[in-house]
Coordinates of C-alpha atoms in Angstrom, one line a residue:
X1 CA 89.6 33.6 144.3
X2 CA 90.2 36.7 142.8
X3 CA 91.2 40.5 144.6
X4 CA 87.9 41.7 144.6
X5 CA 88.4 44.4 147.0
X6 CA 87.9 47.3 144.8
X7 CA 84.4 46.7 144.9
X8 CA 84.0 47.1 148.3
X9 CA 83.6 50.2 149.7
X10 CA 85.8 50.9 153.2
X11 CA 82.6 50.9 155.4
X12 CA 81.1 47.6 154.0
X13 CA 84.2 46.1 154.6
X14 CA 85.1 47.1 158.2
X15 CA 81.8 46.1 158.7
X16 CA 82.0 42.4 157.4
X17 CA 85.0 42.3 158.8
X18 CA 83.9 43.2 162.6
X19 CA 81.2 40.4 161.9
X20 CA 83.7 37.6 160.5
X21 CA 85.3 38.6 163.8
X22 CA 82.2 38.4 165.8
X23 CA 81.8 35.0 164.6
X24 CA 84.9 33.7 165.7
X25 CA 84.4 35.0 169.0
X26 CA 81.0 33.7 169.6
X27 CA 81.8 30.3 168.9
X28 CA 84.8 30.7 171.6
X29 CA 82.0 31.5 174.3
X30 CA 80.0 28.2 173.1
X31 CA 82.7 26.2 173.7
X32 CA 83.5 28.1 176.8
X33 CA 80.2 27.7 178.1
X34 CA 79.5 24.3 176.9
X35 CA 82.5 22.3 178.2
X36 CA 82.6 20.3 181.3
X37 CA 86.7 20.2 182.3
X38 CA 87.9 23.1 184.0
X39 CA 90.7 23.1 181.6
X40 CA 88.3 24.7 179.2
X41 CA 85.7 25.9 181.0
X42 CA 87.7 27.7 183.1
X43 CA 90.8 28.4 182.2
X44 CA 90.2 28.7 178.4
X45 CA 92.6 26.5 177.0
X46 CA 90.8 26.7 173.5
X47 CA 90.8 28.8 170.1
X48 CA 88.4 29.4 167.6
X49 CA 88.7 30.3 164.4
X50 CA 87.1 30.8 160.4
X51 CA 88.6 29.6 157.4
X52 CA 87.9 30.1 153.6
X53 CA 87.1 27.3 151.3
X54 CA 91.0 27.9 150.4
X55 CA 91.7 27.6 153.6
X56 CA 92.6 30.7 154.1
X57 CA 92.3 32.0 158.0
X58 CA 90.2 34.9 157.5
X59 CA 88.5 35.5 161.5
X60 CA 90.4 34.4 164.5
X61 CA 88.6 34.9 168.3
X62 CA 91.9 36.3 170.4
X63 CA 92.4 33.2 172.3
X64 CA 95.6 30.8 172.9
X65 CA 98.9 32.3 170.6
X66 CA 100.1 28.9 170.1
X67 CA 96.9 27.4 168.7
X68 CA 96.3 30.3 166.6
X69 CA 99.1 30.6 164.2
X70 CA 99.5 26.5 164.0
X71 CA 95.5 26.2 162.9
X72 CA 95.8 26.7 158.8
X73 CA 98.5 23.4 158.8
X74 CA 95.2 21.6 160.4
X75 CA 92.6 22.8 157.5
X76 CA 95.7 22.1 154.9
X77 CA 95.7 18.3 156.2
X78 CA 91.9 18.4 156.0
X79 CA 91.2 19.6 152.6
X80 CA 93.5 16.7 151.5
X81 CA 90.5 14.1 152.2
X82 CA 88.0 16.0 150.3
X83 CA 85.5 17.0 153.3
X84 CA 81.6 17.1 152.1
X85 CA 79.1 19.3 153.6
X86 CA 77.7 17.9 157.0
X87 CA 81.3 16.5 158.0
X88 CA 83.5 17.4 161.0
X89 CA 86.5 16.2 161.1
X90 CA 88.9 15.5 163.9
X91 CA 92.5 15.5 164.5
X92 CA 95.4 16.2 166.7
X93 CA 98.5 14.4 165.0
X94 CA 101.3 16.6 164.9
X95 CA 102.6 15.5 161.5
X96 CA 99.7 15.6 159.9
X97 CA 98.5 19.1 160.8
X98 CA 98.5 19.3 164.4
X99 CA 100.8 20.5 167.6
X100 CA 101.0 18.1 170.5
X101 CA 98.2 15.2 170.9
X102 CA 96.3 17.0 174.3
X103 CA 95.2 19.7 171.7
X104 CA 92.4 18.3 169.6
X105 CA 91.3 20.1 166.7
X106 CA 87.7 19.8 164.6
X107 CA 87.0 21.1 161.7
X108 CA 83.4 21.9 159.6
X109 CA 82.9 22.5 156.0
X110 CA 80.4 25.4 155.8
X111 CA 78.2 25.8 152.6
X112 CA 75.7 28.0 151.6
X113 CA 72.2 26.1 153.0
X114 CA 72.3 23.3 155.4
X115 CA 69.6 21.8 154.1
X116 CA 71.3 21.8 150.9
X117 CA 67.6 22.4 149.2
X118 CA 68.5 25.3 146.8
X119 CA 71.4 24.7 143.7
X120 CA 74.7 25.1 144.2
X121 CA 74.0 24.9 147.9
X122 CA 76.3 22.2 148.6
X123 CA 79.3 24.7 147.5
X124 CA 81.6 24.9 150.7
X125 CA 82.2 28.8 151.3
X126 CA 84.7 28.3 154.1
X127 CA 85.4 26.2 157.3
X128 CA 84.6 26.5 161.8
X129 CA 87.7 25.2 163.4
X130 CA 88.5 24.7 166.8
X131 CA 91.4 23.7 169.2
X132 CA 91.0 22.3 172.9
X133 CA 93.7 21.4 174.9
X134 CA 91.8 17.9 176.3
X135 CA 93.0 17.2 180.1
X136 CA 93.6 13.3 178.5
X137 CA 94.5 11.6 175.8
X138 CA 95.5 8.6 176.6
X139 CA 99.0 7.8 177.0
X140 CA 101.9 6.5 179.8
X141 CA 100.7 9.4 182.7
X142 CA 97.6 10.7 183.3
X143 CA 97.5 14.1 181.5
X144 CA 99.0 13.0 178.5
X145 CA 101.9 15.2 179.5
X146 CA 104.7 12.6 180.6
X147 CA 107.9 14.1 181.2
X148 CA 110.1 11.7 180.1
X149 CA 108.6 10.7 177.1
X150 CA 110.6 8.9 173.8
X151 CA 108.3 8.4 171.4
X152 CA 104.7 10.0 170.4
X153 CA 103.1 6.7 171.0
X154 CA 103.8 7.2 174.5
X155 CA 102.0 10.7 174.6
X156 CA 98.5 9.6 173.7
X157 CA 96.1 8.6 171.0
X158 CA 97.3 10.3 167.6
X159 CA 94.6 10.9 165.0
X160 CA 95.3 11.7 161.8
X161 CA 91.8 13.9 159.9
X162 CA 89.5 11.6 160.6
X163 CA 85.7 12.2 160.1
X164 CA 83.8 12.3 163.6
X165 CA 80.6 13.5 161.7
X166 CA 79.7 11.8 158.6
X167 CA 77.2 13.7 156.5
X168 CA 75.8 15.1 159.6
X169 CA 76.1 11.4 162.3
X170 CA 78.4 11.0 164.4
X171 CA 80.5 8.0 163.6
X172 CA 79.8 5.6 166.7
X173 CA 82.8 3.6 165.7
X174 CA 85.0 6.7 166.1
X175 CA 83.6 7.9 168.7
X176 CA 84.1 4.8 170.6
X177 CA 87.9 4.4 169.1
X178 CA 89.0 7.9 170.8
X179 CA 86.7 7.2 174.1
X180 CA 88.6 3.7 174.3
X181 CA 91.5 5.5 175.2
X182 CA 91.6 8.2 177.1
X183 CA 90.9 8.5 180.9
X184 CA 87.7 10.0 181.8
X185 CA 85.8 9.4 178.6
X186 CA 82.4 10.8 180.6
X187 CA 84.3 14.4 180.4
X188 CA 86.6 13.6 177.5
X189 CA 83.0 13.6 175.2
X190 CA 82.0 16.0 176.8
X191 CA 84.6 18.7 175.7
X192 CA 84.3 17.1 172.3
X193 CA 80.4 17.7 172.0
X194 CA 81.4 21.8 173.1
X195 CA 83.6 21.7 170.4
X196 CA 81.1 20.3 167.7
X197 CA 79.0 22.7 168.9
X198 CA 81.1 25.9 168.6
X199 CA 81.8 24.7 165.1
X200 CA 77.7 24.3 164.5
X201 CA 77.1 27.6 165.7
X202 CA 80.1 29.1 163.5
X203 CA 78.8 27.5 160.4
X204 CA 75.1 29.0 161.3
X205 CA 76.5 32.4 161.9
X206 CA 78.4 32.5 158.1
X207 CA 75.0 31.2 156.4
X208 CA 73.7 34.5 158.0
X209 CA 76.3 36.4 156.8
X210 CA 75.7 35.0 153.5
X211 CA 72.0 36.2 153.4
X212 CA 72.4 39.6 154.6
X213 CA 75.4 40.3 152.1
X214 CA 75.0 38.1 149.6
X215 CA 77.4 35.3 148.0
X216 CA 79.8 37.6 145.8
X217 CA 80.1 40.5 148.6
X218 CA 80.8 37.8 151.4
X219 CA 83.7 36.1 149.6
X220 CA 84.9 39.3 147.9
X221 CA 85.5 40.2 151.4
X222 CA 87.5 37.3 152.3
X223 CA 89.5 38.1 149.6
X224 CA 89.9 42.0 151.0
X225 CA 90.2 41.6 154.5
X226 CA 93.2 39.0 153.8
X227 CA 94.9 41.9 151.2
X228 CA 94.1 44.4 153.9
X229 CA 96.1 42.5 156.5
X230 CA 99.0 41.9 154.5
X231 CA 99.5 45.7 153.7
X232 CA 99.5 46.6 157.0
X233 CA 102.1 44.3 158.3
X234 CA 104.1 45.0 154.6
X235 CA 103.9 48.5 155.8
X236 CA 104.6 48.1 159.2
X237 CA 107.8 45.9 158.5
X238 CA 108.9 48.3 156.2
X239 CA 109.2 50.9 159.3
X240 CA 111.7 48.9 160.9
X241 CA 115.3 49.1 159.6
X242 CA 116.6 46.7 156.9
X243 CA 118.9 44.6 158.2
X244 CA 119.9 41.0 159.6
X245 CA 120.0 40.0 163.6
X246 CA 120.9 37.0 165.2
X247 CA 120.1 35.8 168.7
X248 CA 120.4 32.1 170.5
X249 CA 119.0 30.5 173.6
X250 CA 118.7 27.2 175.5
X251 CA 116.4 25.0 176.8
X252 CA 118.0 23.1 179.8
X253 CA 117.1 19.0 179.0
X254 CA 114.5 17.1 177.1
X255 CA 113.5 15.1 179.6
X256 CA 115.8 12.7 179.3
X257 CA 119.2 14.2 179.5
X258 CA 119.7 17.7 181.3
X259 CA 122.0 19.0 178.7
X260 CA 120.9 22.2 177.3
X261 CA 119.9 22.5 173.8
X262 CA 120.6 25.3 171.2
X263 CA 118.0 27.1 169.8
X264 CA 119.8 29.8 167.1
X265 CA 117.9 32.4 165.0
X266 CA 118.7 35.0 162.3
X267 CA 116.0 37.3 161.1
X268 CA 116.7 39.6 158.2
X269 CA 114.5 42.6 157.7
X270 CA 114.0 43.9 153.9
X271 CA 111.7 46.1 152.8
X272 CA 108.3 44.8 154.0
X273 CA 109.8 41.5 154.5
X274 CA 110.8 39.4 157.2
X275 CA 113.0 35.8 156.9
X276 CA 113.4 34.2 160.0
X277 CA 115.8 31.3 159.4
X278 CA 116.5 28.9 162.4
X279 CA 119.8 27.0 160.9
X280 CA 122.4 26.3 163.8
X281 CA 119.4 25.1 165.9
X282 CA 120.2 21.8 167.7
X283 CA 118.8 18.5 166.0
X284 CA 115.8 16.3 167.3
X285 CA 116.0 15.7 170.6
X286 CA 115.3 11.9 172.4
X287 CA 112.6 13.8 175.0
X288 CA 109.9 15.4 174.3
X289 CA 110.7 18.9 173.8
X290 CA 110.8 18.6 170.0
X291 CA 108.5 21.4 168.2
X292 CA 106.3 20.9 165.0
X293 CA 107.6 23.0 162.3
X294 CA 103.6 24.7 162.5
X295 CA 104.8 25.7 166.0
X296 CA 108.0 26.8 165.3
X297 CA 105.8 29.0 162.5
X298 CA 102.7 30.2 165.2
X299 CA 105.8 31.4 168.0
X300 CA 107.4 33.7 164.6
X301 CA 103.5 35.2 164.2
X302 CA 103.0 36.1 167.2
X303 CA 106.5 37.9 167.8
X304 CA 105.8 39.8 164.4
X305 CA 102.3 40.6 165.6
X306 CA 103.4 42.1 169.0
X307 CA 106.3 44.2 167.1
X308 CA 103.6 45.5 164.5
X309 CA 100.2 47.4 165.1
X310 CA 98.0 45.3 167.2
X311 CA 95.2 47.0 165.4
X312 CA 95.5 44.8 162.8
X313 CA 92.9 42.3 161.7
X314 CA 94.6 38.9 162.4
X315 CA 94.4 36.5 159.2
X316 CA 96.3 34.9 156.7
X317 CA 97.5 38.1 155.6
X318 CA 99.3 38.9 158.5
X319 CA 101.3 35.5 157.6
X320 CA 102.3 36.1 153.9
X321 CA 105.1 38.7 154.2
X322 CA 107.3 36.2 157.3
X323 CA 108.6 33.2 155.8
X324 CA 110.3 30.9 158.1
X325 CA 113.1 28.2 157.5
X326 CA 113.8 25.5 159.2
X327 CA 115.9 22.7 158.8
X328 CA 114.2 19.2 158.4
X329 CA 114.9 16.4 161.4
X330 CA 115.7 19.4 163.7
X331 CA 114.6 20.5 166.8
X332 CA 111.7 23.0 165.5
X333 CA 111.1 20.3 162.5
X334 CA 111.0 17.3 163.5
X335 CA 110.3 13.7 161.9
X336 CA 108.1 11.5 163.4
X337 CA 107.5 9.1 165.7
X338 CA 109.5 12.2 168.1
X339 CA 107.9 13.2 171.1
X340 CA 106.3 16.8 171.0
X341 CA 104.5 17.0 173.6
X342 CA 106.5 19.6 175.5
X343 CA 107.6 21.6 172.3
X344 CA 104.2 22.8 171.8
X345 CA 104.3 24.2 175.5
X346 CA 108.1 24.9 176.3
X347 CA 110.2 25.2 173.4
X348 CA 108.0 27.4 171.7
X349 CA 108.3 29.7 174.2
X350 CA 111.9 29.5 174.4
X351 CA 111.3 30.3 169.8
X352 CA 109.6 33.3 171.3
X353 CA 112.7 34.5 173.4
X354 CA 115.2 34.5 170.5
X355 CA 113.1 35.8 167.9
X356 CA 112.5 38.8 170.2
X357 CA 115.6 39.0 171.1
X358 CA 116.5 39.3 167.8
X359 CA 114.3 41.8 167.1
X360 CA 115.2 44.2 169.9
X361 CA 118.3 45.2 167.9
X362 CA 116.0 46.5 165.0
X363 CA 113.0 48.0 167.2
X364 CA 114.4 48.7 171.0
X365 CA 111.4 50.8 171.6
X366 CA 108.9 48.1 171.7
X367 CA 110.3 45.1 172.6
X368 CA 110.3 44.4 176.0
X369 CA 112.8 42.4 178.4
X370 CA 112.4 38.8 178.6
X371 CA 109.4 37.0 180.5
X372 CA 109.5 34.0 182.3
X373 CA 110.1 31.7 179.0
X374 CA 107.8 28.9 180.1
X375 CA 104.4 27.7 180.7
X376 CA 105.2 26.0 183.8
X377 CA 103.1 22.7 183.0
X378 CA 101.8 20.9 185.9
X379 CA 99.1 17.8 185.5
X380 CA 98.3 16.0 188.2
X381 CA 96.2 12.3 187.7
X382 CA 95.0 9.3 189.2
X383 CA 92.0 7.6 191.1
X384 CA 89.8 9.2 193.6
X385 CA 89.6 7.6 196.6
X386 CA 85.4 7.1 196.7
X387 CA 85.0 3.6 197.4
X388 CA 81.4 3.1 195.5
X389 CA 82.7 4.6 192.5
X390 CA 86.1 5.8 192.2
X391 CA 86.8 8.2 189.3
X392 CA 90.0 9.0 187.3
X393 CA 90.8 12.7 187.1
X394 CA 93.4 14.9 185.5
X395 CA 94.3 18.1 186.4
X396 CA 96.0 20.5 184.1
X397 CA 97.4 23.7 185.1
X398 CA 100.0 26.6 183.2
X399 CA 100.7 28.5 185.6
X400 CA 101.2 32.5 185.2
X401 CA 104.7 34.3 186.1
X402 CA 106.5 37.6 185.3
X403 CA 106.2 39.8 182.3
X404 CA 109.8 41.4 181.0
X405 CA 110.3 44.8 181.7
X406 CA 109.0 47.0 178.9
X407 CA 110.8 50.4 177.5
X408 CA 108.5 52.7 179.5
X409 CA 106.6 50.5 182.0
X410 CA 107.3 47.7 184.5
X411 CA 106.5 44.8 183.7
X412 CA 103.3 42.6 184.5
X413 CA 103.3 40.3 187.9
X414 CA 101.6 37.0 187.6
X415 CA 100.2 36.7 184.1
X416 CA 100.9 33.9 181.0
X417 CA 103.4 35.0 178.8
X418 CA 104.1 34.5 175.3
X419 CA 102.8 31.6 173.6
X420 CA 99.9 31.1 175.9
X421 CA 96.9 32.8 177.3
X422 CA 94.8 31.0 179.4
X423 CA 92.9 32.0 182.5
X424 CA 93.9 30.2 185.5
X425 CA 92.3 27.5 187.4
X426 CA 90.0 29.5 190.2
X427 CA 90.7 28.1 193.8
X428 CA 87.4 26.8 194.6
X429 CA 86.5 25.6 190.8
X430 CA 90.1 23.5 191.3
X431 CA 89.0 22.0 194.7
X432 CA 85.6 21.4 193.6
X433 CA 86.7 19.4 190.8
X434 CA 89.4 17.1 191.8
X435 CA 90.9 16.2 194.9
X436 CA 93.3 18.2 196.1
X437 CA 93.6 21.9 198.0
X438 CA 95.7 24.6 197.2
X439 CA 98.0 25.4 200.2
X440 CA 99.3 28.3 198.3
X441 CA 98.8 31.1 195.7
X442 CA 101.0 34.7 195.9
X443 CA 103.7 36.5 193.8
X444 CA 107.1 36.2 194.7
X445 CA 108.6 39.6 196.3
X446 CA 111.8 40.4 194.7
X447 CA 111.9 38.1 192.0
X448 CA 111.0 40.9 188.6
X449 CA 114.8 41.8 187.3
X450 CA 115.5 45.1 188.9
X451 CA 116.1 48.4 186.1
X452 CA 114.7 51.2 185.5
X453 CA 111.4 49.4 184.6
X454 CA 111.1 45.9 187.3
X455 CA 110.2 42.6 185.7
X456 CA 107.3 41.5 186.8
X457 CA 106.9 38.9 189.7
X458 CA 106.7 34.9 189.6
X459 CA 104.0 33.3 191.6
X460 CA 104.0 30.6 194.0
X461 CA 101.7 28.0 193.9
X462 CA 101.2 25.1 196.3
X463 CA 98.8 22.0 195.5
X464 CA 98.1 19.1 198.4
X465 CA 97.0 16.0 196.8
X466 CA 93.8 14.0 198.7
X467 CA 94.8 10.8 196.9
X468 CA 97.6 8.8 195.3
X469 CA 98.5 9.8 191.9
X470 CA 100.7 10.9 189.3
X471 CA 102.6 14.2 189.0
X472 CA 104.2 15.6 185.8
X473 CA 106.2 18.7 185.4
X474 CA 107.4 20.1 182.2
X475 CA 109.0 23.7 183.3
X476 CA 111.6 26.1 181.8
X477 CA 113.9 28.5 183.3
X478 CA 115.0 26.9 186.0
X479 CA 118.5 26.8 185.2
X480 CA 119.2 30.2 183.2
X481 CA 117.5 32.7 184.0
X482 CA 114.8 35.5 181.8
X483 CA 116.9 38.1 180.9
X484 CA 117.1 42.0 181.5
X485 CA 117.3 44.2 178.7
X486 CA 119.0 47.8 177.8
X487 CA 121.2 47.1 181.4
X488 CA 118.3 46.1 183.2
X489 CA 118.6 42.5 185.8
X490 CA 117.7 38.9 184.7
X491 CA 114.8 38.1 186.4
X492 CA 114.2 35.3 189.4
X493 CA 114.7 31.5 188.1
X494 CA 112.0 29.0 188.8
X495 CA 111.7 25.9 191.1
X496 CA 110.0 23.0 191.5
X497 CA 109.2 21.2 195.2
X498 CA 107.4 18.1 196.1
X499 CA 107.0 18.3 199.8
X500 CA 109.8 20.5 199.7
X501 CA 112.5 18.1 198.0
X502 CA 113.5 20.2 195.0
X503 CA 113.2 18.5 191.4
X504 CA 114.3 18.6 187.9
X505 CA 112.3 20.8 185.7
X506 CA 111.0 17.8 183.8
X507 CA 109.8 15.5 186.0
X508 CA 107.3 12.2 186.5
X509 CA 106.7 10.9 189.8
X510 CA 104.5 8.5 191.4
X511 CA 103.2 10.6 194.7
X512 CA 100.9 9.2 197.7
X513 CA 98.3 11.5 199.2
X514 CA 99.0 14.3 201.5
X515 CA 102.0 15.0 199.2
X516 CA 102.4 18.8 198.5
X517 CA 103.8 19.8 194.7
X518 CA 105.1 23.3 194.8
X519 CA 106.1 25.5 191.6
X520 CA 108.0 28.9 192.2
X521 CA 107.3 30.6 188.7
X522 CA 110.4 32.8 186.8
X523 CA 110.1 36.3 187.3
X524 CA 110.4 38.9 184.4
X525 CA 113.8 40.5 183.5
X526 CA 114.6 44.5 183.5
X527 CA 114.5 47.1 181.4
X528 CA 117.3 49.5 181.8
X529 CA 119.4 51.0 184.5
X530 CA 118.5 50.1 187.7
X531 CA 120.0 52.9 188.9
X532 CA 117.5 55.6 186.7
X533 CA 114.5 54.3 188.8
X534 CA 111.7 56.5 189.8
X535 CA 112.1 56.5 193.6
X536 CA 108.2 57.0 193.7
X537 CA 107.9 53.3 191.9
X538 CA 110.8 51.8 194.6
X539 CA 108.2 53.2 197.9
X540 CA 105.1 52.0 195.8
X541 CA 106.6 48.6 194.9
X542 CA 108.0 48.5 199.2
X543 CA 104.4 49.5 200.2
X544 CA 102.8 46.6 197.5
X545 CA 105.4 44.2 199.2
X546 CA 106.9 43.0 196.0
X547 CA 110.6 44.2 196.9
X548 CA 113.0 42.1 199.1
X549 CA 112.9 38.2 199.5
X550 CA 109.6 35.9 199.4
X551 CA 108.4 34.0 202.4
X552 CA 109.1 30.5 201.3
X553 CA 107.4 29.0 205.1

């Protein structure tokens, strides 16, 4: 498509691009609404986005980081089997355009009538997409979140695009292919159906679109709103000073061995650019912790986006002027059959880190201390105990922790950081659902990074289990800890119980009921010197009780 956005004035075009927007959201809140697992009825573990018939990512809904930046490598592996109006297509196959298996993705050709009555109305004009992360998909644990994992085939069923909805049917035979192996097909379809239907509703919104403005303005604005994007970000990069900054990390095990793994990153600044390169990062790992080169790619977005106005309109653009290098067969690239499973939740978070750490050597004044570094992945599974008709169930929980320290504010207690933003599982929705009862649920006094600015505070989080079952636990920052910035403390590390035996940070066990799983979350490091702290924020913070140790009783 050509640059058409001369022709568009600067009110028509914030205007189609608040709608675009619109869109995107609206078909968030009808999978919201319309799936069945707390996972993504609750807690929001899902993205939603538009595409053009390029696909080019033109609207995104403000949902899960990780999903976000990795969703054009899905609509790249689509367009490669020639999708036809009234198709949806399915996949979650990290080599083929997605992240890790529990996050399916769907994707819809839109074209200009449905009906395809007028001519020329068969011309696809741009694609729905969205991404669930699916309590199941098959594989060695319940969850689909196994700990120990070698091999993807152990993580689930992998699908490549394949077409769910042929000219407008669902295909039975794929239907019953992916509900033939996964636990808890009932809810598993269920989530699915939302997901169809968030797509549907995105493809009727467009058409709209396409009346009120017409073909030419509609795509013409594509075009612009992309252009737009990319000239903020040019402009915004170009603030920062030229130069090139290194930082390195660890993760501590894959799963299978507990020693830690590199993760090394130079990013040079020039002139409205940004290279990110991540040579001197360790190879492939035998776990699971391996990372998708598209989430290697989202984690870099994100960092750029936070450093950058947040005012501006998230799409392709915001993409064009970061290019990122990775070696092939390493760690952040890796070939298949690895296991990914937890690179798309823990090692992207640890890309995060060191990309902001990097960073905070050109822009001090807005990049913050580090946060707790993980996602804190627990997924519980099994049988329920109901006699008559006993029911598998799988629980799947990130659970929140501290924010780092920023340059003029604590940070925040409790929350998701970095690469994801779910909501988490309410209390009652949890115990309603599945059986087991939360024992506990409170921040950890003490454990932010002291400085001028605190961290912000871990959480504890205790879980009784009414039933035998399976426990995984994929967890970071147990070992090393989030660091302080500018002088400020490293924050609290993490730890994992189960009925108060402490385990490794990745973890499968076989668990009978009454067994309680605890998970003490990483607080947030400091930002500064501890010493220059507002003595109004020390009584407030003694008053809030979030000062001196945590009552671990």
């Amino acid at each position: 498509m050509s640059n058409n956005e001369s022709d568009l004035d600067a009110v028509t075009l914030e205007i189609i691009r608040n709608q675009l927007e619109g869109v995107a959201e609206e078909m968030g809140e009808v999978l919201i609404t319309s799936a069945y697992s707390p996972n993504i009825k609750e807690r929001r573990d899902c993205s939603t986005a538009l595409f053009d018939a390029d696909g080019r990512l033109i609207a995104q809904a403000e949902h899960i980081p990780v999903h976000l930046g990795a969703m054009p490598e899905a609509v790249d592996a689509v367009l490669d089997h020639d999708p036809q109006s009234g198709d949806v297509f399915v996949l979650n196959d990290p080599f083929a355009g997605g992240t890790h298996l529990p996050d399916i993705t769907m994707v819809s050709p839109i074209t200009l009538d449905e009906t395809e009555s007028a001519e020329g109305s068969g011309e696809i004009v741009g694609y729905a997409v969205s991404r669930a992360h699916h309590a199941d998909v098959g594989g060695m644990t319940p969850g689909s979140m196994p700990a120990g994992a070698r091999e993807i085939q152990q993580e689930g069923l992998r699908l490549p695009p394949t077409r769910l909805v042929d000219n407008g049917e669902i295909n039975a035979n794929v239907r019953k292919l992916i509900l033939a192996n996964v636990r808890n097909s009932r809810e598993r379809w269920a989530d699915l159906r939302a997901q169809i239907a968030a797509n549907e509703r995105g493809g009727e919104r467009l058409r709209a679109l396409l009346n009120e403005h017409g073909r030419d303005e509609l795509l013409a604005a594509f075009d612009a709103v992309i252009d737009y994007s990319r000239k903020r970000v040019e402009t915004e990069l170009a603030e920062l000073p030229d130069g090139t900054w290194e930082a390195n990390d660890v993760l501590e095990g894959d799963g299978v061995t507990d020693a830690e793994i590199p993760i090394a990153v130079t990013v040079e600044l020039d002139g409205g650019e940004a290279s990110v390169d991540f040579a001197g990062t360790a190879e492939q790992v035998a776990g699971n912790l391996n990372a998708p080169l598209a989430v290697a790619k989202s984690a870099v977005y994100f960092v750029v986006r936070c450093v950058t106005d947040p005012e501006i309109p998230p799409n392709q653009g915001c993409y064009e002027p970061i290019s990122v290098h990775v070696p092939s067969g390493s760690l952040l690239n890796p070939e298949s059959p690895a296991a990914v499973v937890g690179g798309n939740v823990e090692t992207s978070q640890r890309v995060t880190d060191v990309t902001f750490a990097a960073l905070a050597k050109a822009a001090p004044e807005v990049v913050p201390a580090g946060g707790q570094g993980t996602m804190n992945n627990l997924t519980i599974g099994g049988r329920t105990d109901d006699e008559d008709s006993p029911e598998e169930f799988s629980y799947y929980e990130t659970i929140g922790g501290g924010f780092g320290a920023r340059p003029s504010k604590d940070g925040m207690d409790g929350v998701q950081v970095g690469m994801t933003n779910t909501l988490n599982t309410p209390v009652e929705a949890l115990e309603a659902a599945y059986p087991l009862s939360v024992e506990r649920y409170a921040l950890r006094p003490g454990s932010g990074g002291s400085g001028r600015y605190r961290g912000g505070l871990g959480i504890e989080r205790s879980v009784t289990l009414g039933t035998d079952a399976t426990v995984s636990l994929l967890t970071e920052r147990r070992r090393t800890a989030p660091r302080g910035i500018a002088g400020g403390e490293d924050g609290a590390t993490g730890e994992n119980l189960i009925d108060d035996e402490p385990v490794p940070a990745k973890t499968t066990r076989e668990v009978e009921a009454g067994t309680t799983v605890t998970v003490r979350t990483p607080g947030g490091g400091g930002h500064g010197d501890p010493d220059e702290r507002d003595g109004a924020l020390e009584e407030r913070d003694r008053v809030d009780g979030k000062t001196g140790t945590e009552d671990q009783s």
